[in-house]
């Protein structure tokens, strides 16, 4: 809410909003669905006493790896990397563009930025400095899946995300992620190895990680199926089963509380 109001993280305002929601509604609720561990931690830190159930909102089964892994370099001789998210300050695609400019492999990288939003022209100006101008577009689900299946690495620079379902979608398609670590951003929890994490806004660190993965294609082959399996664990069917179990537990608690 505060990021969309151009106030950044605004801790005091956020604390007030959490307090108001607790006073108005959540203080009398026994079970709360949290789409990420980060949000569960925020609720605990703000005094929410309910039982917190961390369950992803889920990704459709259509997000899965291609039948054959994509080569590091595509037929055009370039290494295609992708990021997905609204073109807004908190998603911080600017850091990703600047990192690619610093990569040793910069001349070989084609970045795809999937999304729309107010920073389109700003990102176009930043991207114009790269050897290969980023392709910025809003894709249908079908086209997005096809792109993710052809990209060995997924980049995510966001400083504020409740869940970042786009990261799970990319993982489910077999992309190895490089994810920003920030206090108010959830997707860092999905990193399975240190080479998938960087401090939000750290251009040099992102650049070094991109180069490391490109220089170690065997590591991409090793980690891609692991990330795909982790992403598949959050497909809609599995998440629906967890959500149903939460509802059944909540109903049982209410029945016990009211002597039913």
PDB file of C-alpha atoms in Angstrom:
ATOM      1  CA  UNK A   1       0.000   0.000   0.000  1.00  0.00           C
ATOM      2  CA  UNK A   2       2.718   2.461   0.951  1.00  0.00           C
ATOM      3  CA  UNK A   3       4.841   1.636  -2.096  1.00  0.00           C
ATOM      4  CA  UNK A   4       1.877   2.271  -4.395  1.00  0.00           C
ATOM      5  CA  UNK A   5       1.425   5.599  -2.605  1.00  0.00           C
ATOM      6  CA  UNK A   6       5.122   6.411  -3.389  1.00  0.00           C
ATOM      7  CA  UNK A   7       6.026   6.363   0.326  1.00  0.00           C
ATOM      8  CA  UNK A   8       8.458   3.446   0.180  1.00  0.00           C
ATOM      9  CA  UNK A   9       8.507   1.048   3.145  1.00  0.00           C
ATOM     10  CA  UNK A  10       7.303   3.820   5.555  1.00  0.00           C
ATOM     11  CA  UNK A  11       7.719   1.739   8.768  1.00  0.00           C
ATOM     12  CA  UNK A  12       5.650   3.991  11.039  1.00  0.00           C
ATOM     13  CA  UNK A  13       2.751   4.141   8.582  1.00  0.00           C
ATOM     14  CA  UNK A  14       2.930   0.361   8.020  1.00  0.00           C
ATOM     15  CA  UNK A  15       2.917  -0.250  11.767  1.00  0.00           C
ATOM     16  CA  UNK A  16      -0.207   1.880  12.032  1.00  0.00           C
ATOM     17  CA  UNK A  17      -1.955  -0.013   9.225  1.00  0.00           C
ATOM     18  CA  UNK A  18      -1.135  -3.376  10.814  1.00  0.00           C
ATOM     19  CA  UNK A  19      -2.505  -2.071  14.137  1.00  0.00           C
ATOM     20  CA  UNK A  20      -5.728  -0.838  12.547  1.00  0.00           C
ATOM     21  CA  UNK A  21      -6.356  -4.122  10.722  1.00  0.00           C
ATOM     22  CA  UNK A  22      -5.734  -6.013  13.980  1.00  0.00           C
ATOM     23  CA  UNK A  23      -8.155  -3.751  15.868  1.00  0.00           C
ATOM     24  CA  UNK A  24     -10.838  -3.769  13.181  1.00  0.00           C
ATOM     25  CA  UNK A  25     -10.762  -7.423  12.134  1.00  0.00           C
ATOM     26  CA  UNK A  26      -7.902  -9.803  12.738  1.00  0.00           C
ATOM     27  CA  UNK A  27      -7.823  -9.549  16.536  1.00  0.00           C
ATOM     28  CA  UNK A  28     -10.893 -11.816  16.722  1.00  0.00           C
ATOM     29  CA  UNK A  29      -9.769 -14.344  14.090  1.00  0.00           C
ATOM     30  CA  UNK A  30      -8.181 -17.675  15.080  1.00  0.00           C
ATOM     31  CA  UNK A  31      -6.636 -18.679  11.729  1.00  0.00           C
ATOM     32  CA  UNK A  32      -4.972 -16.484   9.088  1.00  0.00           C
ATOM     33  CA  UNK A  33      -3.788 -17.538   5.625  1.00  0.00           C
ATOM     34  CA  UNK A  34      -0.362 -16.057   4.789  1.00  0.00           C
ATOM     35  CA  UNK A  35       0.938 -16.391   1.207  1.00  0.00           C
ATOM     36  CA  UNK A  36       4.553 -16.314   2.423  1.00  0.00           C
ATOM     37  CA  UNK A  37       6.742 -16.823   5.484  1.00  0.00           C
ATOM     38  CA  UNK A  38       7.698 -13.147   5.301  1.00  0.00           C
ATOM     39  CA  UNK A  39       4.100 -12.035   5.829  1.00  0.00           C
ATOM     40  CA  UNK A  40       3.690 -14.526   8.688  1.00  0.00           C
ATOM     41  CA  UNK A  41       6.770 -13.000  10.341  1.00  0.00           C
ATOM     42  CA  UNK A  42       5.361  -9.494   9.884  1.00  0.00           C
ATOM     43  CA  UNK A  43       2.095 -10.497  11.547  1.00  0.00           C
ATOM     44  CA  UNK A  44       3.933 -12.097  14.473  1.00  0.00           C
ATOM     45  CA  UNK A  45       6.099  -9.003  14.872  1.00  0.00           C
ATOM     46  CA  UNK A  46       2.966  -6.834  14.953  1.00  0.00           C
ATOM     47  CA  UNK A  47       1.290  -8.816  17.708  1.00  0.00           C
ATOM     48  CA  UNK A  48      -1.123 -11.009  15.749  1.00  0.00           C
ATOM     49  CA  UNK A  49      -2.043 -13.971  17.990  1.00  0.00           C
ATOM     50  CA  UNK A  50      -3.878 -16.163  15.447  1.00  0.00           C
ATOM     51  CA  UNK A  51      -2.461 -19.405  14.076  1.00  0.00           C
ATOM     52  CA  UNK A  52      -0.703 -18.496  10.838  1.00  0.00           C
ATOM     53  CA  UNK A  53      -0.849 -20.859   7.858  1.00  0.00           C
ATOM     54  CA  UNK A  54       1.818 -20.238   5.211  1.00  0.00           C
ATOM     55  CA  UNK A  55       0.288 -21.448   1.937  1.00  0.00           C
ATOM     56  CA  UNK A  56       1.175 -20.164  -1.525  1.00  0.00           C
ATOM     57  CA  UNK A  57      -1.635 -18.856  -3.712  1.00  0.00           C
ATOM     58  CA  UNK A  58      -0.396 -21.465  -6.185  1.00  0.00           C
ATOM     59  CA  UNK A  59       0.651 -21.575  -9.818  1.00  0.00           C
ATOM     60  CA  UNK A  60      -1.285 -23.316 -12.614  1.00  0.00           C
ATOM     61  CA  UNK A  61      -0.090 -26.753 -13.728  1.00  0.00           C
ATOM     62  CA  UNK A  62       0.674 -25.238 -17.146  1.00  0.00           C
ATOM     63  CA  UNK A  63       3.895 -23.862 -15.631  1.00  0.00           C
ATOM     64  CA  UNK A  64       6.334 -26.760 -16.009  1.00  0.00           C
ATOM     65  CA  UNK A  65       9.751 -27.355 -17.627  1.00  0.00           C
ATOM     66  CA  UNK A  66      10.059 -27.949 -21.355  1.00  0.00           C
ATOM     67  CA  UNK A  67      10.483 -31.543 -22.497  1.00  0.00           C
ATOM     68  CA  UNK A  68      14.159 -30.806 -23.198  1.00  0.00           C
ATOM     69  CA  UNK A  69      16.269 -28.286 -21.231  1.00  0.00           C
ATOM     70  CA  UNK A  70      17.025 -25.079 -23.114  1.00  0.00           C
ATOM     71  CA  UNK A  71      20.699 -24.553 -24.016  1.00  0.00           C
ATOM     72  CA  UNK A  72      22.560 -21.744 -22.275  1.00  0.00           C
ATOM     73  CA  UNK A  73      22.864 -19.962 -25.614  1.00  0.00           C
ATOM     74  CA  UNK A  74      19.861 -19.819 -27.901  1.00  0.00           C
ATOM     75  CA  UNK A  75      19.991 -20.287 -31.667  1.00  0.00           C
ATOM     76  CA  UNK A  76      20.605 -16.542 -32.038  1.00  0.00           C
ATOM     77  CA  UNK A  77      23.845 -16.901 -30.075  1.00  0.00           C
ATOM     78  CA  UNK A  78      22.501 -14.951 -27.088  1.00  0.00           C
ATOM     79  CA  UNK A  79      21.826 -15.878 -23.468  1.00  0.00           C
ATOM     80  CA  UNK A  80      18.212 -14.978 -22.729  1.00  0.00           C
ATOM     81  CA  UNK A  81      17.391 -13.882 -19.179  1.00  0.00           C
ATOM     82  CA  UNK A  82      13.941 -12.914 -17.912  1.00  0.00           C
ATOM     83  CA  UNK A  83      12.271 -10.938 -15.135  1.00  0.00           C
ATOM     84  CA  UNK A  84       8.533 -10.586 -14.543  1.00  0.00           C
ATOM     85  CA  UNK A  85       6.728  -7.887 -12.599  1.00  0.00           C
ATOM     86  CA  UNK A  86       4.975  -4.551 -12.670  1.00  0.00           C
ATOM     87  CA  UNK A  87       7.181  -1.757 -14.012  1.00  0.00           C
ATOM     88  CA  UNK A  88       7.278   0.151 -10.729  1.00  0.00           C
ATOM     89  CA  UNK A  89       9.945   1.382  -8.300  1.00  0.00           C
ATOM     90  CA  UNK A  90       9.639  -1.448  -5.761  1.00  0.00           C
ATOM     91  CA  UNK A  91      10.206  -4.108  -8.453  1.00  0.00           C
ATOM     92  CA  UNK A  92      13.592  -2.465  -9.178  1.00  0.00           C
ATOM     93  CA  UNK A  93      14.231  -3.687 -12.704  1.00  0.00           C
ATOM     94  CA  UNK A  94      16.699  -0.777 -12.887  1.00  0.00           C
ATOM     95  CA  UNK A  95      19.205  -2.674 -10.738  1.00  0.00           C
ATOM     96  CA  UNK A  96      18.956  -5.678 -13.058  1.00  0.00           C
ATOM     97  CA  UNK A  97      19.590  -3.596 -16.170  1.00  0.00           C
ATOM     98  CA  UNK A  98      22.573  -1.860 -14.585  1.00  0.00           C
ATOM     99  CA  UNK A  99      23.941  -5.219 -13.399  1.00  0.00           C
ATOM    100  CA  UNK A 100      23.816  -6.663 -16.914  1.00  0.00           C
ATOM    101  CA  UNK A 101      25.736  -3.605 -18.134  1.00  0.00           C
ATOM    102  CA  UNK A 102      28.524  -4.582 -15.710  1.00  0.00           C
ATOM    103  CA  UNK A 103      28.565  -8.288 -16.580  1.00  0.00           C
ATOM    104  CA  UNK A 104      31.605  -9.754 -18.289  1.00  0.00           C
ATOM    105  CA  UNK A 105      29.064 -11.464 -20.574  1.00  0.00           C
ATOM    106  CA  UNK A 106      27.070  -8.298 -21.189  1.00  0.00           C
ATOM    107  CA  UNK A 107      27.502  -8.482 -24.967  1.00  0.00           C
ATOM    108  CA  UNK A 108      25.911 -11.953 -24.986  1.00  0.00           C
ATOM    109  CA  UNK A 109      22.863 -11.236 -22.797  1.00  0.00           C
ATOM    110  CA  UNK A 110      19.340 -10.473 -23.971  1.00  0.00           C
ATOM    111  CA  UNK A 111      17.083  -9.397 -21.092  1.00  0.00           C
ATOM    112  CA  UNK A 112      13.311  -9.837 -21.275  1.00  0.00           C
ATOM    113  CA  UNK A 113      11.250  -7.635 -18.931  1.00  0.00           C
ATOM    114  CA  UNK A 114       7.669  -8.906 -18.752  1.00  0.00           C
ATOM    115  CA  UNK A 115       5.185  -6.436 -17.336  1.00  0.00           C
ATOM    116  CA  UNK A 116       3.611  -3.026 -17.653  1.00  0.00           C
ATOM    117  CA  UNK A 117       3.550   0.040 -15.445  1.00  0.00           C
ATOM    118  CA  UNK A 118       4.592   3.655 -14.911  1.00  0.00           C
ATOM    119  CA  UNK A 119       8.372   3.144 -15.281  1.00  0.00           C
ATOM    120  CA  UNK A 120       8.237   1.910 -18.882  1.00  0.00           C
ATOM    121  CA  UNK A 121      10.027   4.923 -20.394  1.00  0.00           C
ATOM    122  CA  UNK A 122      12.571   5.073 -17.568  1.00  0.00           C
ATOM    123  CA  UNK A 123      13.474   1.411 -18.129  1.00  0.00           C
ATOM    124  CA  UNK A 124      13.664   1.956 -21.879  1.00  0.00           C
ATOM    125  CA  UNK A 125      16.189   4.763 -21.301  1.00  0.00           C
ATOM    126  CA  UNK A 126      18.239   2.605 -18.920  1.00  0.00           C
ATOM    127  CA  UNK A 127      18.106  -0.362 -21.280  1.00  0.00           C
ATOM    128  CA  UNK A 128      19.256   1.669 -24.258  1.00  0.00           C
ATOM    129  CA  UNK A 129      22.765   1.559 -22.760  1.00  0.00           C
ATOM    130  CA  UNK A 130      23.008  -2.237 -23.118  1.00  0.00           C
ATOM    131  CA  UNK A 131      24.527  -4.057 -26.071  1.00  0.00           C
ATOM    132  CA  UNK A 132      21.140  -5.710 -26.586  1.00  0.00           C
ATOM    133  CA  UNK A 133      18.210  -3.464 -25.704  1.00  0.00           C
ATOM    134  CA  UNK A 134      15.835  -5.220 -23.260  1.00  0.00           C
ATOM    135  CA  UNK A 135      12.631  -6.571 -24.740  1.00  0.00           C
ATOM    136  CA  UNK A 136       9.828  -5.100 -22.611  1.00  0.00           C
ATOM    137  CA  UNK A 137       6.391  -6.593 -23.129  1.00  0.00           C
ATOM    138  CA  UNK A 138       3.298  -7.852 -21.317  1.00  0.00           C
ATOM    139  CA  UNK A 139       2.759 -11.462 -22.361  1.00  0.00           C
ATOM    140  CA  UNK A 140      -0.156 -13.860 -22.323  1.00  0.00           C
ATOM    141  CA  UNK A 141       0.221 -16.838 -19.991  1.00  0.00           C
ATOM    142  CA  UNK A 142       0.966 -19.122 -22.937  1.00  0.00           C
ATOM    143  CA  UNK A 143       3.696 -16.858 -24.318  1.00  0.00           C
ATOM    144  CA  UNK A 144       5.144 -16.273 -20.850  1.00  0.00           C
ATOM    145  CA  UNK A 145       5.466 -20.005 -20.209  1.00  0.00           C
ATOM    146  CA  UNK A 146       7.171 -20.484 -23.590  1.00  0.00           C
ATOM    147  CA  UNK A 147       9.651 -17.713 -22.734  1.00  0.00           C
ATOM    148  CA  UNK A 148      10.379 -19.017 -19.215  1.00  0.00           C
ATOM    149  CA  UNK A 149      11.046 -22.487 -20.608  1.00  0.00           C
ATOM    150  CA  UNK A 150      13.726 -21.012 -22.889  1.00  0.00           C
ATOM    151  CA  UNK A 151      15.524 -18.882 -20.269  1.00  0.00           C
ATOM    152  CA  UNK A 152      18.178 -20.528 -18.067  1.00  0.00           C
ATOM    153  CA  UNK A 153      18.108 -17.752 -15.439  1.00  0.00           C
ATOM    154  CA  UNK A 154      15.296 -15.722 -13.886  1.00  0.00           C
ATOM    155  CA  UNK A 155      16.117 -12.363 -12.243  1.00  0.00           C
ATOM    156  CA  UNK A 156      14.046 -10.758  -9.475  1.00  0.00           C
ATOM    157  CA  UNK A 157      15.161  -7.472  -7.939  1.00  0.00           C
ATOM    158  CA  UNK A 158      12.049  -6.501  -5.972  1.00  0.00           C
ATOM    159  CA  UNK A 159      12.342  -4.756  -2.603  1.00  0.00           C
ATOM    160  CA  UNK A 160       8.685  -5.335  -1.646  1.00  0.00           C
ATOM    161  CA  UNK A 161       6.707  -8.489  -2.424  1.00  0.00           C
ATOM    162  CA  UNK A 162       4.037 -10.293  -0.414  1.00  0.00           C
ATOM    163  CA  UNK A 163       4.680 -13.526  -2.314  1.00  0.00           C
ATOM    164  CA  UNK A 164       6.050 -12.906  -5.837  1.00  0.00           C
ATOM    165  CA  UNK A 165       4.165 -15.681  -7.578  1.00  0.00           C
ATOM    166  CA  UNK A 166       6.210 -14.870 -10.701  1.00  0.00           C
ATOM    167  CA  UNK A 167       9.303 -16.365  -9.028  1.00  0.00           C
ATOM    168  CA  UNK A 168       7.485 -19.638  -8.324  1.00  0.00           C
ATOM    169  CA  UNK A 169       6.168 -19.704 -11.897  1.00  0.00           C
ATOM    170  CA  UNK A 170       9.704 -19.288 -13.248  1.00  0.00           C
ATOM    171  CA  UNK A 171      11.059 -21.998 -10.957  1.00  0.00           C
ATOM    172  CA  UNK A 172       8.261 -24.359 -11.996  1.00  0.00           C
ATOM    173  CA  UNK A 173       9.393 -23.846 -15.611  1.00  0.00           C
ATOM    174  CA  UNK A 174      12.960 -24.820 -14.711  1.00  0.00           C
ATOM    175  CA  UNK A 175      14.549 -21.360 -14.464  1.00  0.00           C
ATOM    176  CA  UNK A 176      17.318 -20.928 -11.912  1.00  0.00           C
ATOM    177  CA  UNK A 177      16.464 -17.725  -9.993  1.00  0.00           C
ATOM    178  CA  UNK A 178      18.672 -14.883  -8.816  1.00  0.00           C
ATOM    179  CA  UNK A 179      16.586 -13.149  -6.145  1.00  0.00           C
ATOM    180  CA  UNK A 180      16.919  -9.900  -4.202  1.00  0.00           C
ATOM    181  CA  UNK A 181      16.997 -10.251  -0.433  1.00  0.00           C
ATOM    182  CA  UNK A 182      15.056  -7.486   1.355  1.00  0.00           C
ATOM    183  CA  UNK A 183      13.177  -7.250   4.642  1.00  0.00           C
ATOM    184  CA  UNK A 184       9.806  -6.654   2.974  1.00  0.00           C
ATOM    185  CA  UNK A 185      10.259  -9.032   0.055  1.00  0.00           C
ATOM    186  CA  UNK A 186       9.159 -12.660   0.346  1.00  0.00           C
ATOM    187  CA  UNK A 187      10.774 -14.564  -2.555  1.00  0.00           C
ATOM    188  CA  UNK A 188      14.237 -14.832  -0.956  1.00  0.00           C
ATOM    189  CA  UNK A 189      12.729 -17.801   0.912  1.00  0.00           C
ATOM    190  CA  UNK A 190      12.726 -19.732  -2.381  1.00  0.00           C
ATOM    191  CA  UNK A 191      16.516 -19.616  -2.843  1.00  0.00           C
ATOM    192  CA  UNK A 192      18.054 -23.079  -2.572  1.00  0.00           C
ATOM    193  CA  UNK A 193      21.696 -22.001  -2.785  1.00  0.00           C
ATOM    194  CA  UNK A 194      23.755 -18.875  -1.951  1.00  0.00           C
ATOM    195  CA  UNK A 195      24.349 -18.124  -5.641  1.00  0.00           C
ATOM    196  CA  UNK A 196      20.622 -17.404  -5.991  1.00  0.00           C
ATOM    197  CA  UNK A 197      20.596 -14.513  -3.482  1.00  0.00           C
ATOM    198  CA  UNK A 198      21.836 -10.911  -3.507  1.00  0.00           C
ATOM    199  CA  UNK A 199      21.217  -7.879  -1.357  1.00  0.00           C
ATOM    200  CA  UNK A 200      18.507  -5.745  -2.931  1.00  0.00           C
ATOM    201  CA  UNK A 201      19.940  -2.882  -4.975  1.00  0.00           C
ATOM    202  CA  UNK A 202      23.489  -4.308  -5.073  1.00  0.00           C
ATOM    203  CA  UNK A 203      24.327  -3.965  -8.777  1.00  0.00           C
ATOM    204  CA  UNK A 204      27.831  -5.442  -8.540  1.00  0.00           C
ATOM    205  CA  UNK A 205      26.618  -8.507  -6.656  1.00  0.00           C
ATOM    206  CA  UNK A 206      23.894  -9.246  -9.225  1.00  0.00           C
ATOM    207  CA  UNK A 207      26.412  -8.873 -12.048  1.00  0.00           C
ATOM    208  CA  UNK A 208      28.842 -11.265 -10.361  1.00  0.00           C
ATOM    209  CA  UNK A 209      26.096 -13.872  -9.836  1.00  0.00           C
ATOM    210  CA  UNK A 210      24.910 -13.672 -13.450  1.00  0.00           C
ATOM    211  CA  UNK A 211      28.487 -14.148 -14.643  1.00  0.00           C
ATOM    212  CA  UNK A 212      29.015 -17.016 -12.167  1.00  0.00           C
ATOM    213  CA  UNK A 213      26.024 -18.977 -13.443  1.00  0.00           C
ATOM    214  CA  UNK A 214      26.950 -18.341 -17.084  1.00  0.00           C
ATOM    215  CA  UNK A 215      30.505 -19.506 -16.375  1.00  0.00           C
ATOM    216  CA  UNK A 216      29.152 -22.644 -14.676  1.00  0.00           C
ATOM    217  CA  UNK A 217      26.528 -24.126 -17.034  1.00  0.00           C
ATOM    218  CA  UNK A 218      26.888 -27.442 -15.213  1.00  0.00           C
ATOM    219  CA  UNK A 219      25.535 -25.713 -12.092  1.00  0.00           C
ATOM    220  CA  UNK A 220      22.472 -24.580 -14.049  1.00  0.00           C
ATOM    221  CA  UNK A 221      21.938 -28.184 -15.188  1.00  0.00           C
ATOM    222  CA  UNK A 222      22.265 -29.345 -11.577  1.00  0.00           C
ATOM    223  CA  UNK A 223      19.971 -26.757  -9.953  1.00  0.00           C
ATOM    224  CA  UNK A 224      17.317 -26.340 -12.657  1.00  0.00           C
ATOM    225  CA  UNK A 225      15.479 -29.626 -11.845  1.00  0.00           C
ATOM    226  CA  UNK A 226      15.715 -28.881  -8.128  1.00  0.00           C
ATOM    227  CA  UNK A 227      14.100 -25.491  -8.585  1.00  0.00           C
ATOM    228  CA  UNK A 228      11.500 -27.018 -10.917  1.00  0.00           C
ATOM    229  CA  UNK A 229      10.581 -29.554  -8.229  1.00  0.00           C
ATOM    230  CA  UNK A 230      10.314 -26.810  -5.607  1.00  0.00           C
ATOM    231  CA  UNK A 231       8.088 -24.759  -7.914  1.00  0.00           C
ATOM    232  CA  UNK A 232       5.895 -27.780  -8.692  1.00  0.00           C
ATOM    233  CA  UNK A 233       5.289 -28.201  -4.961  1.00  0.00           C
ATOM    234  CA  UNK A 234       3.288 -24.967  -5.117  1.00  0.00           C
ATOM    235  CA  UNK A 235       1.031 -25.924  -8.005  1.00  0.00           C
ATOM    236  CA  UNK A 236      -2.619 -25.019  -7.445  1.00  0.00           C
ATOM    237  CA  UNK A 237      -3.731 -28.564  -6.611  1.00  0.00           C
ATOM    238  CA  UNK A 238      -1.241 -28.960  -3.757  1.00  0.00           C
ATOM    239  CA  UNK A 239      -1.975 -25.468  -2.418  1.00  0.00           C
ATOM    240  CA  UNK A 240      -5.721 -26.118  -2.559  1.00  0.00           C
ATOM    241  CA  UNK A 241      -5.260 -29.247  -0.451  1.00  0.00           C
ATOM    242  CA  UNK A 242      -3.316 -27.255   2.163  1.00  0.00           C
ATOM    243  CA  UNK A 243      -5.912 -24.483   2.130  1.00  0.00           C
ATOM    244  CA  UNK A 244      -8.720 -27.021   2.583  1.00  0.00           C
ATOM    245  CA  UNK A 245      -6.894 -28.516   5.572  1.00  0.00           C
ATOM    246  CA  UNK A 246      -6.620 -25.028   7.094  1.00  0.00           C
ATOM    247  CA  UNK A 247     -10.358 -24.446   6.651  1.00  0.00           C
ATOM    248  CA  UNK A 248     -11.197 -27.803   8.228  1.00  0.00           C
ATOM    249  CA  UNK A 249      -8.987 -26.984  11.208  1.00  0.00           C
ATOM    250  CA  UNK A 250     -10.596 -23.547  11.570  1.00  0.00           C
ATOM    251  CA  UNK A 251     -14.106 -25.065  11.465  1.00  0.00           C
ATOM    252  CA  UNK A 252     -13.147 -27.636  14.100  1.00  0.00           C
ATOM    253  CA  UNK A 253     -11.773 -24.874  16.329  1.00  0.00           C
ATOM    254  CA  UNK A 254     -14.979 -22.856  15.990  1.00  0.00           C
ATOM    255  CA  UNK A 255     -17.122 -25.892  16.740  1.00  0.00           C
ATOM    256  CA  UNK A 256     -15.082 -26.579  19.858  1.00  0.00           C
ATOM    257  CA  UNK A 257     -15.225 -22.942  20.950  1.00  0.00           C
ATOM    258  CA  UNK A 258     -19.014 -22.829  20.628  1.00  0.00           C
ATOM    259  CA  UNK A 259     -19.557 -26.292  22.083  1.00  0.00           C
ATOM    260  CA  UNK A 260     -20.840 -27.775  18.833  1.00  0.00           C
TER     261      UNK A 260
END
